[in-house]
Amino acid sequence: FTGLNRTTSNIEPRTYTRSNGIEETDDIKYIDDVENEAIKDELFGEFGFTFDQITEMQGLSIASAIYKTYPAIVNNKTTKVLICCGSELLGKSGLVAARHLKLFGFRATIYNPTPGKTPHYHRLIRQCQEFEISFLSYLPNESRLIAESYELIVDVMEDYSQSLSSQTHDILTKLVEVCNAGIPVISVDVPFGWTPNDGPPRNGIPVLLPECLISLIAPKKCAKLFTGRHHWLGGRFILPSLSRKYKLNSPKYDGSEQIVAIDTHCY
């Protein structure tokens, strides 16, 4: 495989038509980071959800959105996916997503530059290893080699700082170069380098412009600046009382679906 161009790639988005029509994006609330943290505090506190539960449900949502958008097999060849994971809750969800993507027929590889140190994180790594998912210890120096090795890149880096370390700045630069080379990048919740409220970075920091965005819980304010082709909402665990309290106006999920399209580009 060589790098796939977005307009000429054999990987074409799946068609997904919902029976109750297209959701109006303007009806859905875009939340800020304070509201996001408050919702999570209530989920983990009063309502008794565990980190393990949320991690599993978010990971399944991520994998489901990718499966809905990109096929696992193209011309009898398995689609190769590189999942770049951070070390916190979202990064754990990326590990879960990798496990599901392997079950869905993709060839998944994980890059986690700063692995989490919790027992939960190590359990998820062990599960991925037992599913024969490969791990990268470093990214190649040349972004061309990444583009030649993978058809999809999943960004679950969850680094929202405008002042990146030299390591994370280097990773972001490579992902931007791969994206510019035409390899589809799927960002989860907040694109790498963006901030939840203000969006793309400034001060000369490279700007990642993903082709697909998978929002969790509710789209963040920065998602209003997303210009890619596909936008999904996942995380089907928000209680009706929370949705009403924060006026999320969450769209309805069809049947057993774990995701819902919140932008017309998904249809």
PDB file of C-alpha atoms in Angstrom:
ATOM      1  CA  PHE A   1       0.000   0.000   0.000  1.00  0.00           C
ATOM      2  CA  THR A   2       1.036   3.573  -0.615  1.00  0.00           C
ATOM      3  CA  GLY A   3      -0.471   6.659   0.957  1.00  0.00           C
ATOM      4  CA  LEU A   4      -4.126   6.987  -0.034  1.00  0.00           C
ATOM      5  CA  ASN A   5      -5.365  10.318  -1.327  1.00  0.00           C
ATOM      6  CA  ARG A   6      -8.645  11.479   0.176  1.00  0.00           C
ATOM      7  CA  THR A   7     -10.210  12.113  -3.207  1.00  0.00           C
ATOM      8  CA  THR A   8      -8.825   9.070  -5.022  1.00  0.00           C
ATOM      9  CA  SER A   9      -8.569   6.553  -2.194  1.00  0.00           C
ATOM     10  CA  ASN A  10     -10.176   3.151  -2.569  1.00  0.00           C
ATOM     11  CA  ILE A  11     -11.351   3.594   1.009  1.00  0.00           C
ATOM     12  CA  GLU A  12     -14.687   5.296   0.491  1.00  0.00           C
ATOM     13  CA  PRO A  13     -16.975   6.281   3.361  1.00  0.00           C
ATOM     14  CA  ARG A  14     -19.802   3.893   4.118  1.00  0.00           C
ATOM     15  CA  THR A  15     -23.320   5.099   3.444  1.00  0.00           C
ATOM     16  CA  TYR A  16     -25.363   5.283   6.641  1.00  0.00           C
ATOM     17  CA  THR A  17     -28.995   6.330   6.390  1.00  0.00           C
ATOM     18  CA  ARG A  18     -30.957   6.772   9.581  1.00  0.00           C
ATOM     19  CA  SER A  19     -34.666   6.065   9.556  1.00  0.00           C
ATOM     20  CA  ASN A  20     -35.645   9.242  11.384  1.00  0.00           C
ATOM     21  CA  GLY A  21     -33.703  11.597   9.133  1.00  0.00           C
ATOM     22  CA  ILE A  22     -30.772  13.915   9.608  1.00  0.00           C
ATOM     23  CA  GLU A  23     -30.251  15.593  12.952  1.00  0.00           C
ATOM     24  CA  GLU A  24     -30.002  19.372  12.867  1.00  0.00           C
ATOM     25  CA  THR A  25     -26.535  20.278  14.141  1.00  0.00           C
ATOM     26  CA  ASP A  26     -27.729  23.622  15.520  1.00  0.00           C
ATOM     27  CA  ASP A  27     -30.062  21.786  17.914  1.00  0.00           C
ATOM     28  CA  ILE A  28     -27.178  20.001  19.609  1.00  0.00           C
ATOM     29  CA  LYS A  29     -25.341  21.812  22.370  1.00  0.00           C
ATOM     30  CA  TYR A  30     -21.599  22.281  22.014  1.00  0.00           C
ATOM     31  CA  ILE A  31     -20.183  22.150  25.536  1.00  0.00           C
ATOM     32  CA  ASP A  32     -17.098  23.773  27.040  1.00  0.00           C
ATOM     33  CA  ASP A  33     -14.451  22.051  29.121  1.00  0.00           C
ATOM     34  CA  VAL A  34     -16.058  23.093  32.423  1.00  0.00           C
ATOM     35  CA  GLU A  35     -19.378  21.504  31.469  1.00  0.00           C
ATOM     36  CA  ASN A  36     -17.591  18.404  30.189  1.00  0.00           C
ATOM     37  CA  GLU A  37     -15.768  17.915  33.492  1.00  0.00           C
ATOM     38  CA  ALA A  38     -18.950  18.563  35.476  1.00  0.00           C
ATOM     39  CA  ILE A  39     -20.836  15.914  33.502  1.00  0.00           C
ATOM     40  CA  LYS A  40     -18.057  13.377  34.041  1.00  0.00           C
ATOM     41  CA  ASP A  41     -17.928  14.193  37.753  1.00  0.00           C
ATOM     42  CA  GLU A  42     -21.632  13.389  38.028  1.00  0.00           C
ATOM     43  CA  LEU A  43     -21.284  10.201  35.981  1.00  0.00           C
ATOM     44  CA  PHE A  44     -18.456   8.913  38.186  1.00  0.00           C
ATOM     45  CA  GLY A  45     -19.927  10.288  41.386  1.00  0.00           C
ATOM     46  CA  GLU A  46     -23.657  10.409  41.964  1.00  0.00           C
ATOM     47  CA  PHE A  47     -24.573   8.004  39.175  1.00  0.00           C
ATOM     48  CA  GLY A  48     -22.001   5.348  40.002  1.00  0.00           C
ATOM     49  CA  PHE A  49     -20.337   4.726  36.658  1.00  0.00           C
ATOM     50  CA  THR A  50     -16.805   3.331  36.831  1.00  0.00           C
ATOM     51  CA  PHE A  51     -13.840   4.347  34.697  1.00  0.00           C
ATOM     52  CA  ASP A  52     -13.790   0.826  33.267  1.00  0.00           C
ATOM     53  CA  GLN A  53     -17.406   1.132  32.122  1.00  0.00           C
ATOM     54  CA  ILE A  54     -16.962   4.509  30.440  1.00  0.00           C
ATOM     55  CA  THR A  55     -13.701   3.409  28.826  1.00  0.00           C
ATOM     56  CA  GLU A  56     -15.350   0.349  27.297  1.00  0.00           C
ATOM     57  CA  MET A  57     -18.399   2.224  26.014  1.00  0.00           C
ATOM     58  CA  GLN A  58     -16.349   5.060  24.560  1.00  0.00           C
ATOM     59  CA  GLY A  59     -13.951   2.629  22.894  1.00  0.00           C
ATOM     60  CA  LEU A  60     -16.801   0.735  21.261  1.00  0.00           C
ATOM     61  CA  SER A  61     -18.260   4.039  20.040  1.00  0.00           C
ATOM     62  CA  ILE A  62     -14.929   5.040  18.487  1.00  0.00           C
ATOM     63  CA  ALA A  63     -14.498   1.718  16.706  1.00  0.00           C
ATOM     64  CA  SER A  64     -18.122   1.716  15.520  1.00  0.00           C
ATOM     65  CA  ALA A  65     -17.757   5.182  13.997  1.00  0.00           C
ATOM     66  CA  ILE A  66     -14.596   4.162  12.161  1.00  0.00           C
ATOM     67  CA  TYR A  67     -16.260   0.982  10.881  1.00  0.00           C
ATOM     68  CA  LYS A  68     -19.259   2.973   9.667  1.00  0.00           C
ATOM     69  CA  THR A  69     -17.036   5.425   7.807  1.00  0.00           C
ATOM     70  CA  TYR A  70     -14.205   3.309   6.393  1.00  0.00           C
ATOM     71  CA  PRO A  71     -14.277  -0.332   5.221  1.00  0.00           C
ATOM     72  CA  ALA A  72     -12.056  -2.911   6.873  1.00  0.00           C
ATOM     73  CA  ILE A  73     -11.271  -4.682   3.596  1.00  0.00           C
ATOM     74  CA  VAL A  74     -10.293  -2.947   0.328  1.00  0.00           C
ATOM     75  CA  ASN A  75      -9.506  -4.999  -2.789  1.00  0.00           C
ATOM     76  CA  ASN A  76      -9.090  -8.106  -0.632  1.00  0.00           C
ATOM     77  CA  LYS A  77      -6.523  -6.322   1.551  1.00  0.00           C
ATOM     78  CA  THR A  78      -7.020  -5.545   5.225  1.00  0.00           C
ATOM     79  CA  THR A  79      -7.063  -1.844   6.075  1.00  0.00           C
ATOM     80  CA  LYS A  80      -4.109  -0.959   8.297  1.00  0.00           C
ATOM     81  CA  VAL A  81      -4.893   1.452  11.129  1.00  0.00           C
ATOM     82  CA  LEU A  82      -2.473   3.229  13.456  1.00  0.00           C
ATOM     83  CA  ILE A  83      -4.075   4.261  16.761  1.00  0.00           C
ATOM     84  CA  CYS A  84      -2.108   6.949  18.623  1.00  0.00           C
ATOM     85  CA  CYS A  85      -3.124   6.894  22.294  1.00  0.00           C
ATOM     86  CA  GLY A  86      -2.557   9.198  25.238  1.00  0.00           C
ATOM     87  CA  SER A  87      -2.266   8.021  28.821  1.00  0.00           C
ATOM     88  CA  GLU A  88      -5.516   9.240  30.391  1.00  0.00           C
ATOM     89  CA  LEU A  89      -9.189   8.176  30.132  1.00  0.00           C
ATOM     90  CA  LEU A  90      -9.468   8.972  26.434  1.00  0.00           C
ATOM     91  CA  GLY A  91      -6.237   7.144  25.674  1.00  0.00           C
ATOM     92  CA  LYS A  92      -7.609   4.081  27.450  1.00  0.00           C
ATOM     93  CA  SER A  93     -10.679   4.307  25.237  1.00  0.00           C
ATOM     94  CA  GLY A  94      -8.301   4.282  22.272  1.00  0.00           C
ATOM     95  CA  LEU A  95      -6.874   0.962  23.457  1.00  0.00           C
ATOM     96  CA  VAL A  96     -10.390  -0.447  23.712  1.00  0.00           C
ATOM     97  CA  ALA A  97     -11.146   0.883  20.226  1.00  0.00           C
ATOM     98  CA  ALA A  98      -8.066  -0.891  18.868  1.00  0.00           C
ATOM     99  CA  ARG A  99      -9.320  -4.171  20.301  1.00  0.00           C
ATOM    100  CA  HIS A 100     -12.717  -3.732  18.662  1.00  0.00           C
ATOM    101  CA  LEU A 101     -11.192  -2.631  15.349  1.00  0.00           C
ATOM    102  CA  LYS A 102      -9.210  -5.870  15.300  1.00  0.00           C
ATOM    103  CA  LEU A 103     -12.451  -7.796  15.848  1.00  0.00           C
ATOM    104  CA  PHE A 104     -14.126  -5.755  13.091  1.00  0.00           C
ATOM    105  CA  GLY A 105     -11.492  -6.909  10.599  1.00  0.00           C
ATOM    106  CA  PHE A 106      -8.933  -4.086  10.601  1.00  0.00           C
ATOM    107  CA  ARG A 107      -5.203  -4.577  11.100  1.00  0.00           C
ATOM    108  CA  ALA A 108      -4.602  -2.388  14.133  1.00  0.00           C
ATOM    109  CA  THR A 109      -1.313  -1.061  15.475  1.00  0.00           C
ATOM    110  CA  ILE A 110      -0.999   1.029  18.638  1.00  0.00           C
ATOM    111  CA  TYR A 111       1.429   3.849  19.370  1.00  0.00           C
ATOM    112  CA  ASN A 112       1.309   5.044  22.980  1.00  0.00           C
ATOM    113  CA  PRO A 113       4.334   7.275  23.618  1.00  0.00           C
ATOM    114  CA  THR A 114       3.559   7.790  27.321  1.00  0.00           C
ATOM    115  CA  PRO A 115       1.737   4.672  28.565  1.00  0.00           C
ATOM    116  CA  GLY A 116      -0.478   5.112  31.590  1.00  0.00           C
ATOM    117  CA  LYS A 117       0.774   3.692  34.867  1.00  0.00           C
ATOM    118  CA  THR A 118      -2.512   2.509  36.355  1.00  0.00           C
ATOM    119  CA  PRO A 119      -3.410  -1.187  36.657  1.00  0.00           C
ATOM    120  CA  HIS A 120      -6.399  -0.532  34.376  1.00  0.00           C
ATOM    121  CA  TYR A 121      -4.147   0.814  31.616  1.00  0.00           C
ATOM    122  CA  HIS A 122      -1.829  -2.179  31.901  1.00  0.00           C
ATOM    123  CA  ARG A 123      -4.781  -4.572  31.735  1.00  0.00           C
ATOM    124  CA  LEU A 124      -5.944  -2.943  28.511  1.00  0.00           C
ATOM    125  CA  ILE A 125      -2.462  -3.234  27.022  1.00  0.00           C
ATOM    126  CA  ARG A 126      -2.349  -6.920  27.971  1.00  0.00           C
ATOM    127  CA  GLN A 127      -5.723  -7.490  26.296  1.00  0.00           C
ATOM    128  CA  CYS A 128      -4.504  -5.834  23.097  1.00  0.00           C
ATOM    129  CA  GLN A 129      -1.366  -7.966  23.138  1.00  0.00           C
ATOM    130  CA  GLU A 130      -3.450 -11.116  23.537  1.00  0.00           C
ATOM    131  CA  PHE A 131      -5.497 -10.016  20.517  1.00  0.00           C
ATOM    132  CA  GLU A 132      -2.175  -9.920  18.624  1.00  0.00           C
ATOM    133  CA  ILE A 133      -2.267  -6.158  18.116  1.00  0.00           C
ATOM    134  CA  SER A 134       1.169  -4.706  17.408  1.00  0.00           C
ATOM    135  CA  PHE A 135       2.714  -1.831  19.353  1.00  0.00           C
ATOM    136  CA  LEU A 136       5.104   0.785  17.977  1.00  0.00           C
ATOM    137  CA  SER A 137       7.830   1.988  20.325  1.00  0.00           C
ATOM    138  CA  TYR A 138       8.466   5.096  18.209  1.00  0.00           C
ATOM    139  CA  LEU A 139       7.220   6.844  15.080  1.00  0.00           C
ATOM    140  CA  PRO A 140       9.525   6.780  12.042  1.00  0.00           C
ATOM    141  CA  ASN A 141      11.498   9.985  11.543  1.00  0.00           C
ATOM    142  CA  GLU A 142      10.070  10.407   8.061  1.00  0.00           C
ATOM    143  CA  SER A 143       6.321  10.943   7.906  1.00  0.00           C
ATOM    144  CA  ARG A 144       6.449   9.392   4.431  1.00  0.00           C
ATOM    145  CA  LEU A 145       7.125   6.014   6.025  1.00  0.00           C
ATOM    146  CA  ILE A 146       4.019   6.364   8.195  1.00  0.00           C
ATOM    147  CA  ALA A 147       1.920   7.288   5.154  1.00  0.00           C
ATOM    148  CA  GLU A 148       3.231   4.259   3.287  1.00  0.00           C
ATOM    149  CA  SER A 149       2.517   1.878   6.170  1.00  0.00           C
ATOM    150  CA  TYR A 150      -1.054   2.795   7.181  1.00  0.00           C
ATOM    151  CA  GLU A 151      -4.321   3.648   5.464  1.00  0.00           C
ATOM    152  CA  LEU A 152      -5.917   5.315   8.507  1.00  0.00           C
ATOM    153  CA  ILE A 153      -4.580   7.216  11.519  1.00  0.00           C
ATOM    154  CA  VAL A 154      -6.633   7.499  14.711  1.00  0.00           C
ATOM    155  CA  ASP A 155      -5.746  10.402  17.002  1.00  0.00           C
ATOM    156  CA  VAL A 156      -6.616   9.706  20.633  1.00  0.00           C
ATOM    157  CA  MET A 157      -3.699  11.725  22.001  1.00  0.00           C
ATOM    158  CA  GLU A 158      -5.832  14.015  24.203  1.00  0.00           C
ATOM    159  CA  ASP A 159      -3.094  16.650  24.576  1.00  0.00           C
ATOM    160  CA  TYR A 160      -4.895  19.983  24.677  1.00  0.00           C
ATOM    161  CA  SER A 161      -1.987  22.160  25.794  1.00  0.00           C
ATOM    162  CA  GLN A 162      -0.976  25.158  23.716  1.00  0.00           C
ATOM    163  CA  SER A 163       2.550  24.632  25.061  1.00  0.00           C
ATOM    164  CA  LEU A 164       3.570  21.169  23.883  1.00  0.00           C
ATOM    165  CA  SER A 165       6.629  19.272  25.021  1.00  0.00           C
ATOM    166  CA  SER A 166       9.283  18.603  22.404  1.00  0.00           C
ATOM    167  CA  GLN A 167       8.117  14.978  22.129  1.00  0.00           C
ATOM    168  CA  THR A 168       4.441  15.788  21.645  1.00  0.00           C
ATOM    169  CA  HIS A 169       5.294  18.646  19.264  1.00  0.00           C
ATOM    170  CA  ASP A 170       7.277  16.177  17.151  1.00  0.00           C
ATOM    171  CA  ILE A 171       4.399  13.671  17.147  1.00  0.00           C
ATOM    172  CA  LEU A 172       1.909  16.374  16.188  1.00  0.00           C
ATOM    173  CA  THR A 173       4.164  17.574  13.361  1.00  0.00           C
ATOM    174  CA  LYS A 174       4.378  14.059  11.930  1.00  0.00           C
ATOM    175  CA  LEU A 175       0.610  13.531  12.120  1.00  0.00           C
ATOM    176  CA  VAL A 176       0.009  16.860  10.375  1.00  0.00           C
ATOM    177  CA  GLU A 177       2.445  15.870   7.617  1.00  0.00           C
ATOM    178  CA  VAL A 178       0.734  12.493   7.213  1.00  0.00           C
ATOM    179  CA  CYS A 179      -2.652  14.220   7.080  1.00  0.00           C
ATOM    180  CA  ASN A 180      -1.354  16.638   4.444  1.00  0.00           C
ATOM    181  CA  ALA A 181      -0.106  13.650   2.440  1.00  0.00           C
ATOM    182  CA  GLY A 182      -3.707  12.485   2.076  1.00  0.00           C
ATOM    183  CA  ILE A 183      -3.973   9.776   4.732  1.00  0.00           C
ATOM    184  CA  PRO A 184      -7.328  10.101   6.538  1.00  0.00           C
ATOM    185  CA  VAL A 185      -6.921  11.120  10.174  1.00  0.00           C
ATOM    186  CA  ILE A 186      -9.731  10.412  12.637  1.00  0.00           C
ATOM    187  CA  SER A 187      -9.619  12.534  15.794  1.00  0.00           C
ATOM    188  CA  VAL A 188     -11.502  11.612  18.942  1.00  0.00           C
ATOM    189  CA  ASP A 189     -13.335  14.323  20.906  1.00  0.00           C
ATOM    190  CA  VAL A 190     -10.718  17.087  20.480  1.00  0.00           C
ATOM    191  CA  PRO A 191      -8.091  16.981  17.696  1.00  0.00           C
ATOM    192  CA  PHE A 192      -4.497  16.693  18.889  1.00  0.00           C
ATOM    193  CA  GLY A 193      -3.114  20.148  19.685  1.00  0.00           C
ATOM    194  CA  TRP A 194      -6.542  21.832  19.767  1.00  0.00           C
ATOM    195  CA  THR A 195      -8.212  23.076  22.947  1.00  0.00           C
ATOM    196  CA  PRO A 196     -11.807  22.082  23.788  1.00  0.00           C
ATOM    197  CA  ASN A 197     -13.043  25.669  23.840  1.00  0.00           C
ATOM    198  CA  ASP A 198     -10.907  27.576  21.344  1.00  0.00           C
ATOM    199  CA  GLY A 199      -9.992  25.022  18.716  1.00  0.00           C
ATOM    200  CA  PRO A 200      -6.815  24.989  16.596  1.00  0.00           C
ATOM    201  CA  PRO A 201      -3.508  26.066  18.152  1.00  0.00           C
ATOM    202  CA  ARG A 202      -1.736  29.323  17.489  1.00  0.00           C
ATOM    203  CA  ASN A 203       1.819  30.561  18.021  1.00  0.00           C
ATOM    204  CA  GLY A 204       3.263  28.527  15.176  1.00  0.00           C
ATOM    205  CA  ILE A 205       2.106  25.124  16.446  1.00  0.00           C
ATOM    206  CA  PRO A 206       1.183  22.783  13.549  1.00  0.00           C
ATOM    207  CA  VAL A 207      -2.563  22.486  13.001  1.00  0.00           C
ATOM    208  CA  LEU A 208      -4.080  19.031  12.577  1.00  0.00           C
ATOM    209  CA  LEU A 209      -7.162  19.048  10.336  1.00  0.00           C
ATOM    210  CA  PRO A 210      -8.762  15.598  10.642  1.00  0.00           C
ATOM    211  CA  GLU A 211     -11.059  14.164   8.011  1.00  0.00           C
ATOM    212  CA  CYS A 212     -13.301  12.615  10.670  1.00  0.00           C
ATOM    213  CA  LEU A 213     -14.197  13.747  14.191  1.00  0.00           C
ATOM    214  CA  ILE A 214     -15.763  11.463  16.795  1.00  0.00           C
ATOM    215  CA  SER A 215     -17.235  13.528  19.624  1.00  0.00           C
ATOM    216  CA  LEU A 216     -17.976  11.854  22.960  1.00  0.00           C
ATOM    217  CA  ILE A 217     -20.661  12.782  25.537  1.00  0.00           C
ATOM    218  CA  ALA A 218     -21.432  15.949  23.534  1.00  0.00           C
ATOM    219  CA  PRO A 219     -19.536  17.858  20.846  1.00  0.00           C
ATOM    220  CA  LYS A 220     -17.084  20.343  22.311  1.00  0.00           C
ATOM    221  CA  LYS A 221     -17.122  24.021  21.388  1.00  0.00           C
ATOM    222  CA  CYS A 222     -14.054  23.531  19.209  1.00  0.00           C
ATOM    223  CA  ALA A 223     -16.063  21.159  16.983  1.00  0.00           C
ATOM    224  CA  LYS A 224     -17.783  24.200  15.473  1.00  0.00           C
ATOM    225  CA  LEU A 225     -14.451  24.860  13.729  1.00  0.00           C
ATOM    226  CA  PHE A 226     -14.188  21.296  12.388  1.00  0.00           C
ATOM    227  CA  THR A 227     -14.256  21.333   8.576  1.00  0.00           C
ATOM    228  CA  GLY A 228     -13.772  17.629   7.812  1.00  0.00           C
ATOM    229  CA  ARG A 229     -16.130  15.286   6.006  1.00  0.00           C
ATOM    230  CA  HIS A 230     -17.498  13.142   8.841  1.00  0.00           C
ATOM    231  CA  HIS A 231     -18.698  14.009  12.337  1.00  0.00           C
ATOM    232  CA  TRP A 232     -20.112  11.436  14.737  1.00  0.00           C
ATOM    233  CA  LEU A 233     -21.331  11.486  18.323  1.00  0.00           C
ATOM    234  CA  GLY A 234     -20.644   8.495  20.559  1.00  0.00           C
ATOM    235  CA  GLY A 235     -20.885   7.584  24.206  1.00  0.00           C
ATOM    236  CA  ARG A 236     -24.403   6.284  24.601  1.00  0.00           C
ATOM    237  CA  PHE A 237     -24.441   6.483  28.380  1.00  0.00           C
ATOM    238  CA  ILE A 238     -25.707   9.992  29.141  1.00  0.00           C
ATOM    239  CA  LEU A 239     -28.666   9.767  31.500  1.00  0.00           C
ATOM    240  CA  PRO A 240     -31.824  11.660  30.500  1.00  0.00           C
ATOM    241  CA  SER A 241     -31.593  13.737  33.674  1.00  0.00           C
ATOM    242  CA  LEU A 242     -28.055  14.849  32.777  1.00  0.00           C
ATOM    243  CA  SER A 243     -29.083  15.650  29.230  1.00  0.00           C
ATOM    244  CA  ARG A 244     -31.902  17.832  30.546  1.00  0.00           C
ATOM    245  CA  LYS A 245     -29.787  19.484  33.243  1.00  0.00           C
ATOM    246  CA  TYR A 246     -27.085  20.573  30.804  1.00  0.00           C
ATOM    247  CA  LYS A 247     -29.549  21.133  27.928  1.00  0.00           C
ATOM    248  CA  LEU A 248     -27.518  18.891  25.646  1.00  0.00           C
ATOM    249  CA  ASN A 249     -30.353  18.297  23.183  1.00  0.00           C
ATOM    250  CA  SER A 250     -28.674  14.992  22.407  1.00  0.00           C
ATOM    251  CA  PRO A 251     -29.826  13.328  19.169  1.00  0.00           C
ATOM    252  CA  LYS A 252     -31.593   9.989  19.279  1.00  0.00           C
ATOM    253  CA  TYR A 253     -29.642   6.833  18.598  1.00  0.00           C
ATOM    254  CA  ASP A 254     -31.217   4.243  16.306  1.00  0.00           C
ATOM    255  CA  GLY A 255     -31.860   0.800  17.752  1.00  0.00           C
ATOM    256  CA  SER A 256     -28.645  -0.701  19.084  1.00  0.00           C
ATOM    257  CA  GLU A 257     -26.343   1.845  17.409  1.00  0.00           C
ATOM    258  CA  GLN A 258     -23.514   3.228  19.545  1.00  0.00           C
ATOM    259  CA  ILE A 259     -23.051   6.346  17.404  1.00  0.00           C
ATOM    260  CA  VAL A 260     -25.147   8.931  15.612  1.00  0.00           C
ATOM    261  CA  ALA A 261     -24.279  11.291  12.790  1.00  0.00           C
ATOM    262  CA  ILE A 262     -24.468  14.935  13.783  1.00  0.00           C
ATOM    263  CA  ASP A 263     -23.352  16.409  10.508  1.00  0.00           C
ATOM    264  CA  THR A 264     -24.846  15.973   7.053  1.00  0.00           C
ATOM    265  CA  HIS A 265     -21.441  14.993   5.611  1.00  0.00           C
ATOM    266  CA  CYS A 266     -21.954  11.557   7.185  1.00  0.00           C
ATOM    267  CA  TYR A 267     -24.828  10.713   4.849  1.00  0.00           C
TER     268      TYR A 267
END
